[in-house]
Tab-separated table of N, CA, C and O in Angstrom:
chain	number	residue	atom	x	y	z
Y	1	UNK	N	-21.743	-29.048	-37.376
Y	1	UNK	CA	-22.202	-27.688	-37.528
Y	1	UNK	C	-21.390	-26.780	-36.598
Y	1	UNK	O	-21.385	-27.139	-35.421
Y	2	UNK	N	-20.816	-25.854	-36.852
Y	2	UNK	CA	-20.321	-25.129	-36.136
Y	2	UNK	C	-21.360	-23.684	-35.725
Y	2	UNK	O	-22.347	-23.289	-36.345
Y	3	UNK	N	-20.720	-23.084	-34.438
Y	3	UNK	CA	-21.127	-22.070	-33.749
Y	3	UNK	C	-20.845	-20.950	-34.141
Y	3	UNK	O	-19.659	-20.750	-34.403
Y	4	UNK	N	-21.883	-19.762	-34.331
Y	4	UNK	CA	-20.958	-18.306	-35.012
Y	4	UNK	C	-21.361	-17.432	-33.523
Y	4	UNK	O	-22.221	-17.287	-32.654
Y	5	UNK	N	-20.260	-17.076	-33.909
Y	5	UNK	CA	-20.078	-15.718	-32.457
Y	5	UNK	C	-21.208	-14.535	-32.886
Y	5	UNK	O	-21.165	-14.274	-34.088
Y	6	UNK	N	-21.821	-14.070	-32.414
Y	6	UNK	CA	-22.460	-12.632	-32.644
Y	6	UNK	C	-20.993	-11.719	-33.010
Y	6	UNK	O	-19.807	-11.972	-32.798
Y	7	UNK	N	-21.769	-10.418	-33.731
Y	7	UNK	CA	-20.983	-9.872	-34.538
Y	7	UNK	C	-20.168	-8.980	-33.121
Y	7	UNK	O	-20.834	-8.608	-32.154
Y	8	UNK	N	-18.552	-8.726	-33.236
Y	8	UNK	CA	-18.206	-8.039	-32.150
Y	8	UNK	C	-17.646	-9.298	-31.079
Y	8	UNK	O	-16.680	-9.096	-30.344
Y	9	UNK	N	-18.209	-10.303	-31.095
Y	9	UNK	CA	-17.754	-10.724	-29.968
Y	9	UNK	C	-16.171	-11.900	-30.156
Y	9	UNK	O	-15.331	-12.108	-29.280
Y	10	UNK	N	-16.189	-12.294	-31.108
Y	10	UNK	CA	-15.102	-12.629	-31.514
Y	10	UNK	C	-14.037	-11.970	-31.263
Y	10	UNK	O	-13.907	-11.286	-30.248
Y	11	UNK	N	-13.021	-12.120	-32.292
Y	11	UNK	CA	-11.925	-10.795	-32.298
Y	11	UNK	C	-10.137	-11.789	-32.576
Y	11	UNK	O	-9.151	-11.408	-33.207
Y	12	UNK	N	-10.370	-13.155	-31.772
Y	12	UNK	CA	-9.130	-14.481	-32.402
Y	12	UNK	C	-7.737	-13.855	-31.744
Y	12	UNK	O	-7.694	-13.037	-30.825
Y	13	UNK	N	-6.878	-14.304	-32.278
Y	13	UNK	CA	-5.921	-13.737	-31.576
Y	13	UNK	C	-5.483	-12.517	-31.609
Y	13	UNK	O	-4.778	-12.347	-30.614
Y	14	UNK	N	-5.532	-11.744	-32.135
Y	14	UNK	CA	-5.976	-9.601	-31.831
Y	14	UNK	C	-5.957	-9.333	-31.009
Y	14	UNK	O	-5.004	-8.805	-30.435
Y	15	UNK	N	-7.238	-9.631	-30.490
Y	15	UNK	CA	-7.835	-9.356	-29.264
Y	15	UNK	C	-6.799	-10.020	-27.869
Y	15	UNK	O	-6.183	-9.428	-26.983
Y	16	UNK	N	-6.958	-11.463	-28.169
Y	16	UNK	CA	-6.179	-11.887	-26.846
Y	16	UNK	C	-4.914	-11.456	-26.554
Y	16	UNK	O	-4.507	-11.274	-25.407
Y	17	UNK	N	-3.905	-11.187	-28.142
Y	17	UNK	CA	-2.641	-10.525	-27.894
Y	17	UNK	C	-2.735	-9.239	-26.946
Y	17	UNK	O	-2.033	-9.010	-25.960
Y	18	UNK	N	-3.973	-8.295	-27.580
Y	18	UNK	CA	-3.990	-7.148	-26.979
Y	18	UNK	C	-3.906	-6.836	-25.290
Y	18	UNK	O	-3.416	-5.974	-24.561
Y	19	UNK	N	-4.732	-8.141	-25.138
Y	19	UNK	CA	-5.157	-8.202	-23.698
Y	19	UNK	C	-4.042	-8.657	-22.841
Y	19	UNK	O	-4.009	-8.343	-21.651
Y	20	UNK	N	-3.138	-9.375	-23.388
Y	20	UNK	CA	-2.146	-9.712	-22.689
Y	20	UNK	C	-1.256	-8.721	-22.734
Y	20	UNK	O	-0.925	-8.227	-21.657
Y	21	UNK	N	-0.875	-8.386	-23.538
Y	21	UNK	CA	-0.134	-6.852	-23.582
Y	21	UNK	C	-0.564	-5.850	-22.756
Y	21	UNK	O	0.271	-5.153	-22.180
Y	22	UNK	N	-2.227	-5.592	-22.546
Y	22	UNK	CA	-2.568	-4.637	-21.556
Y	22	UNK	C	-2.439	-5.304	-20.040
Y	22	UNK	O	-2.314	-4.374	-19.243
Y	23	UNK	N	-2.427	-6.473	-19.421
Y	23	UNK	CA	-2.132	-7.259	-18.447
Y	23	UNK	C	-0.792	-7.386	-18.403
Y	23	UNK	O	-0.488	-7.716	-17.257
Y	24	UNK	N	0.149	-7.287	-19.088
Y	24	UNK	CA	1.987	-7.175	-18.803
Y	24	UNK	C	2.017	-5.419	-18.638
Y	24	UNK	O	2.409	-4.995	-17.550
Y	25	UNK	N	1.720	-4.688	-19.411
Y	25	UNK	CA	1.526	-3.221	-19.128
Y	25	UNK	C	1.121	-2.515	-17.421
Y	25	UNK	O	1.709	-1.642	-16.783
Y	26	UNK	N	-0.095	-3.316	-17.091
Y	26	UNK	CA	-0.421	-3.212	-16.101
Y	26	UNK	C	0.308	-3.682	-14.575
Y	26	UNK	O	0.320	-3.045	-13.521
Y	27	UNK	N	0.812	-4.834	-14.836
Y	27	UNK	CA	1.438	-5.663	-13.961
Y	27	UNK	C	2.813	-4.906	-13.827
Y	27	UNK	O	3.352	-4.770	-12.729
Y	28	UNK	N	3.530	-4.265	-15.369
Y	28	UNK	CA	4.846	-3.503	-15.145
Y	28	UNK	C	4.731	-2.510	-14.306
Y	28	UNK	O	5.601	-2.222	-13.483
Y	29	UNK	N	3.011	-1.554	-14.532
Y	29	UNK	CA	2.924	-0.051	-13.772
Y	29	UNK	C	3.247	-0.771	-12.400
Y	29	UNK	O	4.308	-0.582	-11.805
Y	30	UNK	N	2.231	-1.623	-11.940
Y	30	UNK	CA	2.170	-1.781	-10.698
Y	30	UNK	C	3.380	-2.266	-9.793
Y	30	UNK	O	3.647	-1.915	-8.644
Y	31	UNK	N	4.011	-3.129	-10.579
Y	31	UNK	CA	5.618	-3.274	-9.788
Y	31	UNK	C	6.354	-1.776	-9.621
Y	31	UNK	O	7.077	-1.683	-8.629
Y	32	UNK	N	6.240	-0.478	-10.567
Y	32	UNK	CA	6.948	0.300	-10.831
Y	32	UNK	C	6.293	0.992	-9.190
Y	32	UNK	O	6.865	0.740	-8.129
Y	33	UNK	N	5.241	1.720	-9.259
Y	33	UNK	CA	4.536	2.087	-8.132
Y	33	UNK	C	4.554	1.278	-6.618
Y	33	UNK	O	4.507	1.967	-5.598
Y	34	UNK	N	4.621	-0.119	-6.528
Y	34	UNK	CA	5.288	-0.813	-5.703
Y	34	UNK	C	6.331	-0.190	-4.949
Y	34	UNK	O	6.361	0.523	-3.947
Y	35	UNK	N	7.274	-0.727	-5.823
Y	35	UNK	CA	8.519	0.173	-5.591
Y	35	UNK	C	8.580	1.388	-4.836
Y	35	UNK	O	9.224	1.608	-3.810
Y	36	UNK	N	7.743	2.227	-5.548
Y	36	UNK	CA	8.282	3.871	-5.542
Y	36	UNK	C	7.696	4.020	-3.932
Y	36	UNK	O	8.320	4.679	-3.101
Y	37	UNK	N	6.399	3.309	-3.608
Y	37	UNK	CA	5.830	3.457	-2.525
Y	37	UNK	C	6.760	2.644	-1.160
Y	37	UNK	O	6.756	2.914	0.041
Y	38	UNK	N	7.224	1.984	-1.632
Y	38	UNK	CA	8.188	1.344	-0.571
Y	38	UNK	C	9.269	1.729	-0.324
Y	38	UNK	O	9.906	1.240	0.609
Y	39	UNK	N	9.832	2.866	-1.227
Y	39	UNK	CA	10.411	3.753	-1.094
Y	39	UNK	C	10.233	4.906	0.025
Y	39	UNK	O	11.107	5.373	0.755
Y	40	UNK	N	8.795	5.254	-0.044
Y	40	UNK	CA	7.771	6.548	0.568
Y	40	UNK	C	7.975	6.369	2.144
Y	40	UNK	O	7.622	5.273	2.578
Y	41	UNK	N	8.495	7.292	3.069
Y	41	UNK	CA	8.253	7.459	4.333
Y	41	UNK	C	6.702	8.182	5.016
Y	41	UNK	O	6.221	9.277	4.724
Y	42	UNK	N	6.220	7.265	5.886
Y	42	UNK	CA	5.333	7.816	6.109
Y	42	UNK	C	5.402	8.076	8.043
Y	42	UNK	O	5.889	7.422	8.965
Y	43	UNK	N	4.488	9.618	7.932
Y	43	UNK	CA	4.807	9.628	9.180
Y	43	UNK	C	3.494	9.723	9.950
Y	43	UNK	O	2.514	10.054	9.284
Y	44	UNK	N	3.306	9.461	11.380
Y	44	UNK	CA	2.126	9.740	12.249
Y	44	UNK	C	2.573	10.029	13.272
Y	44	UNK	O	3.790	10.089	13.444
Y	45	UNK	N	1.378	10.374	14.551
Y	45	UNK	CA	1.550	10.650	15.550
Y	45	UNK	C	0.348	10.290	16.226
Y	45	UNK	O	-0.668	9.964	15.612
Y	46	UNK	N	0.435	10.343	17.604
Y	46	UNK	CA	-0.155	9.718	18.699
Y	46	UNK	C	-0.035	10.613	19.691
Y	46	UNK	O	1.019	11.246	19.757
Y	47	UNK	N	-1.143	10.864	20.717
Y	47	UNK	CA	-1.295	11.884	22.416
Y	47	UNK	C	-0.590	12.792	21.982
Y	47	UNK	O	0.519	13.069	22.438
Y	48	UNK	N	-1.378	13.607	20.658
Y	48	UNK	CA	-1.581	14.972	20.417
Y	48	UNK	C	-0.077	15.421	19.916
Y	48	UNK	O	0.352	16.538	20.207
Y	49	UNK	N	0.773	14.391	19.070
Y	49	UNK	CA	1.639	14.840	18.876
Y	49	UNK	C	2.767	14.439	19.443
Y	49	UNK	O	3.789	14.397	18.758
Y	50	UNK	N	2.790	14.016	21.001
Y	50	UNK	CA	3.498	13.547	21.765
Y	50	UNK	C	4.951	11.780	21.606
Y	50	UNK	O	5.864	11.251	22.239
Y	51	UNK	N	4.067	11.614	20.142
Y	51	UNK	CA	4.586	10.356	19.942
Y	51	UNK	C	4.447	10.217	18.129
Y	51	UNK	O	3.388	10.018	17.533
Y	52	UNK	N	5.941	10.400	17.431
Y	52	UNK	CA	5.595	10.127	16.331
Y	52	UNK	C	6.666	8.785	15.848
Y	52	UNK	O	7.646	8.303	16.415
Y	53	UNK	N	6.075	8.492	14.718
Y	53	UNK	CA	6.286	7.002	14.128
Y	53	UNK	C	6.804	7.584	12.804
Y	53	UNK	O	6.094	8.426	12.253
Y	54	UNK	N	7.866	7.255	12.284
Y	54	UNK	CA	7.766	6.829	10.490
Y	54	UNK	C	8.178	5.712	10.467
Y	54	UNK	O	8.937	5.128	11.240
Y	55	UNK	N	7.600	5.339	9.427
Y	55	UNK	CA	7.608	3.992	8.747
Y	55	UNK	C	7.673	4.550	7.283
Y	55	UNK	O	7.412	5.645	6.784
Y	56	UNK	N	8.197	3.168	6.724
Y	56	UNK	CA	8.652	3.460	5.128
Y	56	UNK	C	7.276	2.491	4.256
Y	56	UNK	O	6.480	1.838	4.931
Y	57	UNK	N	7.197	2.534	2.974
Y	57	UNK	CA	6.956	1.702	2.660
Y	57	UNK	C	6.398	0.164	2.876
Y	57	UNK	O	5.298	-0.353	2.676
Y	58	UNK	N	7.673	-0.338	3.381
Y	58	UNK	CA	7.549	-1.838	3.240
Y	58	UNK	C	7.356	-2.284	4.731
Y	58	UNK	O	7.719	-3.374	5.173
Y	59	UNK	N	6.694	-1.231	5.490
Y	59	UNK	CA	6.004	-1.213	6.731
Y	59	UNK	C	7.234	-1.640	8.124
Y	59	UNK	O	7.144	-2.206	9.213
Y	60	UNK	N	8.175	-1.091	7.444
Y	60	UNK	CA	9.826	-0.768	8.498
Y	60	UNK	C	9.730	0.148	9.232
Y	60	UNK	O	9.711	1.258	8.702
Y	61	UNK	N	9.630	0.063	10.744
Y	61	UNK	CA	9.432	0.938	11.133
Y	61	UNK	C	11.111	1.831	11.126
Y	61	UNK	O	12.081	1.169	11.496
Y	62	UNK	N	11.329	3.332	10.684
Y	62	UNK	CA	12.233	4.354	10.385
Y	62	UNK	C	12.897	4.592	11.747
Y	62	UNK	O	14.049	4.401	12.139
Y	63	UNK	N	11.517	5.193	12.489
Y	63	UNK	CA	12.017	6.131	13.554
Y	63	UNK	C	11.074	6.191	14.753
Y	63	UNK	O	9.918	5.852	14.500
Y	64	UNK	N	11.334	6.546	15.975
Y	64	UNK	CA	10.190	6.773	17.138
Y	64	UNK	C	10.661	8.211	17.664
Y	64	UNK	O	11.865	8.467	17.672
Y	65	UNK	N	9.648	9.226	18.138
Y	65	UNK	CA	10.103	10.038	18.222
Y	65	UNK	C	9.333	10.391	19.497
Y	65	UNK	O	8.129	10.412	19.240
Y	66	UNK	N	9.594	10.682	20.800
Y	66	UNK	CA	9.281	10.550	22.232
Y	66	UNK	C	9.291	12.263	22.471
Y	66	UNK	O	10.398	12.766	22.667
Y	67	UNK	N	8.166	13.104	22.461
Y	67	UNK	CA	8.870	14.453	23.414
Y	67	UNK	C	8.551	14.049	25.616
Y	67	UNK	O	7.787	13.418	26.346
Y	68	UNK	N	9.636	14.862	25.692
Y	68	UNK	CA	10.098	14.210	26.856
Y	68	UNK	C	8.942	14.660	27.779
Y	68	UNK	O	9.010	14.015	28.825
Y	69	UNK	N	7.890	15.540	27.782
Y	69	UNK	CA	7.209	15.276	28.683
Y	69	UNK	C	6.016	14.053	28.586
Y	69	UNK	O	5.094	13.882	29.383
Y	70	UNK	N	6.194	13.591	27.877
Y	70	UNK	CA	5.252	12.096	27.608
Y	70	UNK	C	5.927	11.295	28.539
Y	70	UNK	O	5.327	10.295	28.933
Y	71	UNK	N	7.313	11.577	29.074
Y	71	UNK	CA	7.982	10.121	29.846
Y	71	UNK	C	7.527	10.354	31.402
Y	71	UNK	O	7.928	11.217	32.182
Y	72	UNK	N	6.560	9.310	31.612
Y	72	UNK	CA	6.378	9.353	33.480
Y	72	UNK	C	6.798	8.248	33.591
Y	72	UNK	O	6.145	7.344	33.069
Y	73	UNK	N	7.937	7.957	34.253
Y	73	UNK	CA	8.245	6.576	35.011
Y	73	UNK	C	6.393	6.062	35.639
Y	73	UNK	O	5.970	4.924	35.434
Y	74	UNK	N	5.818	6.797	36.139
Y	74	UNK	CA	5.182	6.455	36.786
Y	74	UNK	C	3.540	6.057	36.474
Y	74	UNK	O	2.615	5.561	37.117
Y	75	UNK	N	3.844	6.798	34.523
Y	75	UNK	CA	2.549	5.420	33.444
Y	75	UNK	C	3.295	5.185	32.779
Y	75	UNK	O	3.513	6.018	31.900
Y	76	UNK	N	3.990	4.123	32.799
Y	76	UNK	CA	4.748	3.653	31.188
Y	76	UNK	C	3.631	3.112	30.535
Y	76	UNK	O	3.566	3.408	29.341
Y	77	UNK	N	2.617	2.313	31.032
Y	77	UNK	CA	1.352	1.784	29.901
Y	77	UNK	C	0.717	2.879	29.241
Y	77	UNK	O	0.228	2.621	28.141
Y	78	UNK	N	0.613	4.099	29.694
Y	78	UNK	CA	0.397	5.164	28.881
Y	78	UNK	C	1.141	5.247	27.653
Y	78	UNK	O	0.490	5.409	26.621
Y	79	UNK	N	2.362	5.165	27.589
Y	79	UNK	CA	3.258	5.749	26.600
Y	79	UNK	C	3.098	4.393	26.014
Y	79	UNK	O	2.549	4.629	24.938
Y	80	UNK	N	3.282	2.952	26.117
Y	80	UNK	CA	3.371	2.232	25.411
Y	80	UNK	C	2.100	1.898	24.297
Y	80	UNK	O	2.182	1.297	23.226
Y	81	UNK	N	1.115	2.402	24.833
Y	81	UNK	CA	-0.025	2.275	24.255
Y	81	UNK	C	-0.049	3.488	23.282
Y	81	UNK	O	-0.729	3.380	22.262
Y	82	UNK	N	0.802	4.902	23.572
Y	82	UNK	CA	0.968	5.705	22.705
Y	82	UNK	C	1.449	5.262	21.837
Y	82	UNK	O	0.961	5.397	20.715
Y	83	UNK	N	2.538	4.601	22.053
Y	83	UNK	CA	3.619	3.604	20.845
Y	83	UNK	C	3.153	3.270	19.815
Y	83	UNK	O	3.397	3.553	18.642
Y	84	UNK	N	1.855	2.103	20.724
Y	84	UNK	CA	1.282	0.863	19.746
Y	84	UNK	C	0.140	1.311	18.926
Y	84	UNK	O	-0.292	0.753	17.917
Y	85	UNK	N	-0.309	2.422	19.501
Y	85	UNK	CA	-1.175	3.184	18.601
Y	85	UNK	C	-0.017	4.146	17.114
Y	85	UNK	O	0.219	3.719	15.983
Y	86	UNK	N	0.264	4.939	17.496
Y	86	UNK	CA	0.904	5.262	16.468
Y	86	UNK	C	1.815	4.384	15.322
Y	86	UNK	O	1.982	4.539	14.112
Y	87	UNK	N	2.276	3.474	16.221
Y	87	UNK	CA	2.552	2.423	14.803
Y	87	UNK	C	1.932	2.017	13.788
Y	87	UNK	O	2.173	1.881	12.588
Y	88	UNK	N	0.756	1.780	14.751
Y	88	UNK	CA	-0.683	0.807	13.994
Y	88	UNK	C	-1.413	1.573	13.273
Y	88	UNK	O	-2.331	0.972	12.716
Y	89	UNK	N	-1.343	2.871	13.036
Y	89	UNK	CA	-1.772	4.233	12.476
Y	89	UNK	C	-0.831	4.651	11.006
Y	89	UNK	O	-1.207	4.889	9.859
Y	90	UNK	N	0.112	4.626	11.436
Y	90	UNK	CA	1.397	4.472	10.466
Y	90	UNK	C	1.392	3.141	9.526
Y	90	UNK	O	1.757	3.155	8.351
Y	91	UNK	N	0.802	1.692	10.399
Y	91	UNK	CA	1.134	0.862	8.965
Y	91	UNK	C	-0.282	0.894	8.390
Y	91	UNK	O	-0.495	0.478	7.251
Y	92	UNK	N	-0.961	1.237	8.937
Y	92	UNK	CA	-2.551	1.546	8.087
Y	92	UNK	C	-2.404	2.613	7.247
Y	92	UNK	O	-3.163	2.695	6.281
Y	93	UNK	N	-1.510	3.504	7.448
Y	93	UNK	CA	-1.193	4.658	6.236
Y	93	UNK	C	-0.100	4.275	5.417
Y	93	UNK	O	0.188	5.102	4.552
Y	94	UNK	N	0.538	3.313	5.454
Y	94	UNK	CA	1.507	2.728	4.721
Y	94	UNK	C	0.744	1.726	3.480
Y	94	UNK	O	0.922	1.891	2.274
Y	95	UNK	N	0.054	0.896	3.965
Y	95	UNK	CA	-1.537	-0.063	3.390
Y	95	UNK	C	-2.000	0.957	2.729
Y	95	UNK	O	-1.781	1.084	1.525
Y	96	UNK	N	-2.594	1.688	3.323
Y	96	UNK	CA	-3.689	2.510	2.304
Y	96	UNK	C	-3.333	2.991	0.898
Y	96	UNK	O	-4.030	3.048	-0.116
Y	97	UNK	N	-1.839	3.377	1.151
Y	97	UNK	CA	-1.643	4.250	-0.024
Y	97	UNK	C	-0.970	3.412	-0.653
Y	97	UNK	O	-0.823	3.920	-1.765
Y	98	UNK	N	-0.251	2.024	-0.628
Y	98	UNK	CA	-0.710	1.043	-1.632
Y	98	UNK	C	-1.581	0.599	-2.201
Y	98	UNK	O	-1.529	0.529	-3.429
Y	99	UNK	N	-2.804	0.099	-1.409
Y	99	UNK	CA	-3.999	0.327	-2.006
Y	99	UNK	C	-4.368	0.897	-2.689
Y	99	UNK	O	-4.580	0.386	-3.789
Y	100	UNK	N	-4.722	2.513	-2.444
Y	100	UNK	CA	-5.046	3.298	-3.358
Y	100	UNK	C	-4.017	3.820	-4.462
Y	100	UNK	O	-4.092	4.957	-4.928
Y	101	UNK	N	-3.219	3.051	-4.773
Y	101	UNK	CA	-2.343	2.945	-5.761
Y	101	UNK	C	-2.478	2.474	-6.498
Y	101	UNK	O	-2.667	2.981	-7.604
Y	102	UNK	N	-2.435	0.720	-6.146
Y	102	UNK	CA	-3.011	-0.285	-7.220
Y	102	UNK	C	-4.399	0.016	-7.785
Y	102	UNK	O	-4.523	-0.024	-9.009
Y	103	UNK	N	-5.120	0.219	-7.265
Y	103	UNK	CA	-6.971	0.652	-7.810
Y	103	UNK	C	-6.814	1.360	-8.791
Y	103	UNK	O	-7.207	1.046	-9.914
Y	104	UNK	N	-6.034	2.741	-8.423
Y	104	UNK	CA	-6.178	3.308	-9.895
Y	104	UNK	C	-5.140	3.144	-11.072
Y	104	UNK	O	-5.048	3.845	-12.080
Y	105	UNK	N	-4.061	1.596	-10.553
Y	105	UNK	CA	-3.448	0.950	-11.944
Y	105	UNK	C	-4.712	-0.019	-12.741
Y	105	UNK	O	-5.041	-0.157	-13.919
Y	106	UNK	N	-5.299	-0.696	-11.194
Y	106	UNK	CA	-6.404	-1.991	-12.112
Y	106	UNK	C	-7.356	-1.338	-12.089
Y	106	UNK	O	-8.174	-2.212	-11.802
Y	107	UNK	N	-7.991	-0.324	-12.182
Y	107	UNK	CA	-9.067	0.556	-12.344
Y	107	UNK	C	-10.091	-0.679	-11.200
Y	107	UNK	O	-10.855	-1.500	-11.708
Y	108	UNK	N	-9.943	-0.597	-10.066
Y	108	UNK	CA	-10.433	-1.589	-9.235
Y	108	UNK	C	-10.991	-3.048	-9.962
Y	108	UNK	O	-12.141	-3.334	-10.293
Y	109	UNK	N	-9.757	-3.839	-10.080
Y	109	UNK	CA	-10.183	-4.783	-10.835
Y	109	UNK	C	-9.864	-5.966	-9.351
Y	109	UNK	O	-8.727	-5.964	-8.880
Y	110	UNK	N	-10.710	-6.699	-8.865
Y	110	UNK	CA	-10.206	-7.970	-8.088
Y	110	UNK	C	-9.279	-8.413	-8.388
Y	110	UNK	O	-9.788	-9.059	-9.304
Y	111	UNK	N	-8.220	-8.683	-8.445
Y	111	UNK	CA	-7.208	-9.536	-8.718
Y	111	UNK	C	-6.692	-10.465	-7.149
Y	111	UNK	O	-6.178	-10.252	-6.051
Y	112	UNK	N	-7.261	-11.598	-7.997
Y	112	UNK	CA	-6.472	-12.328	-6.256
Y	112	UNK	C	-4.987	-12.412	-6.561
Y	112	UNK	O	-4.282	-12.493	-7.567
Y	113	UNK	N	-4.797	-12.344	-4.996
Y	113	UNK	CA	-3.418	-12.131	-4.482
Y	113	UNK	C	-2.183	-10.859	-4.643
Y	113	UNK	O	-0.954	-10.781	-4.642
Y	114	UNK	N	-3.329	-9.987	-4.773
Y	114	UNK	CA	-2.716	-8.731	-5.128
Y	114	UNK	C	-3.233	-7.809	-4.089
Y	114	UNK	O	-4.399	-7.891	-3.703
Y	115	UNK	N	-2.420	-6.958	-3.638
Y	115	UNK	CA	-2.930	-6.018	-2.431
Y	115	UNK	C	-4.445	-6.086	-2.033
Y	115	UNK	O	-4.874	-5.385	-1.117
């Protein structure tokens, strides 16, 4: 005896072609946007300005940018911590906007191993 699908839920290979086609579609946007974002310079700053970072994309850091009254020989842990903050600010804005890239390719779909 065989099993009948409720009406609608079937669909045979149609359907699965379709779906794979919309899953290669999707997977193309998202390499394309990949890209473009790893392309993207992003910039921050740290102690009010005193310390800026770009980073690109692919979380490289570009550039450091020091104004000179931030330099005291006499706190360098100040400034280094300015550093490590603004980096860490910069690759969290580098993340994010991959993130919020992919979401609105997979319309927030889980996909493991994907951003």
């Amino acid at each position: 005896m065989k099993a009948r699908l409720p009406q609608g839920m079937g669909g045979g290979p149609q359907n699965m072609n379709a779906m794979i086609r919309q899953a290669q579609k999707m997977q193309e946007d998202m390499k394309v946007k990949q890209e473009e974002i790893e392309n993207m310079e992003f910039k921050t700053t740290s102690g009010g300005g005193m310390v800026e970072v770009t980073i690109s994309g692919k979380k490289e850091i570009r550039q450091i940018q020091l104004k000179p009254e931030i330099v005291d020989p006499e706190d360098i842990e100040m400034l280094q911590d300015l550093v490590v903050a603004a980096v860490n600010e910069a690759i969290r804005t580098a993340e994010d906007a991959m993130s919020s890239a992919m979401e609105k390719i997979t319309g927030n779909l889980n996909i493991p191993g994907m951003f």
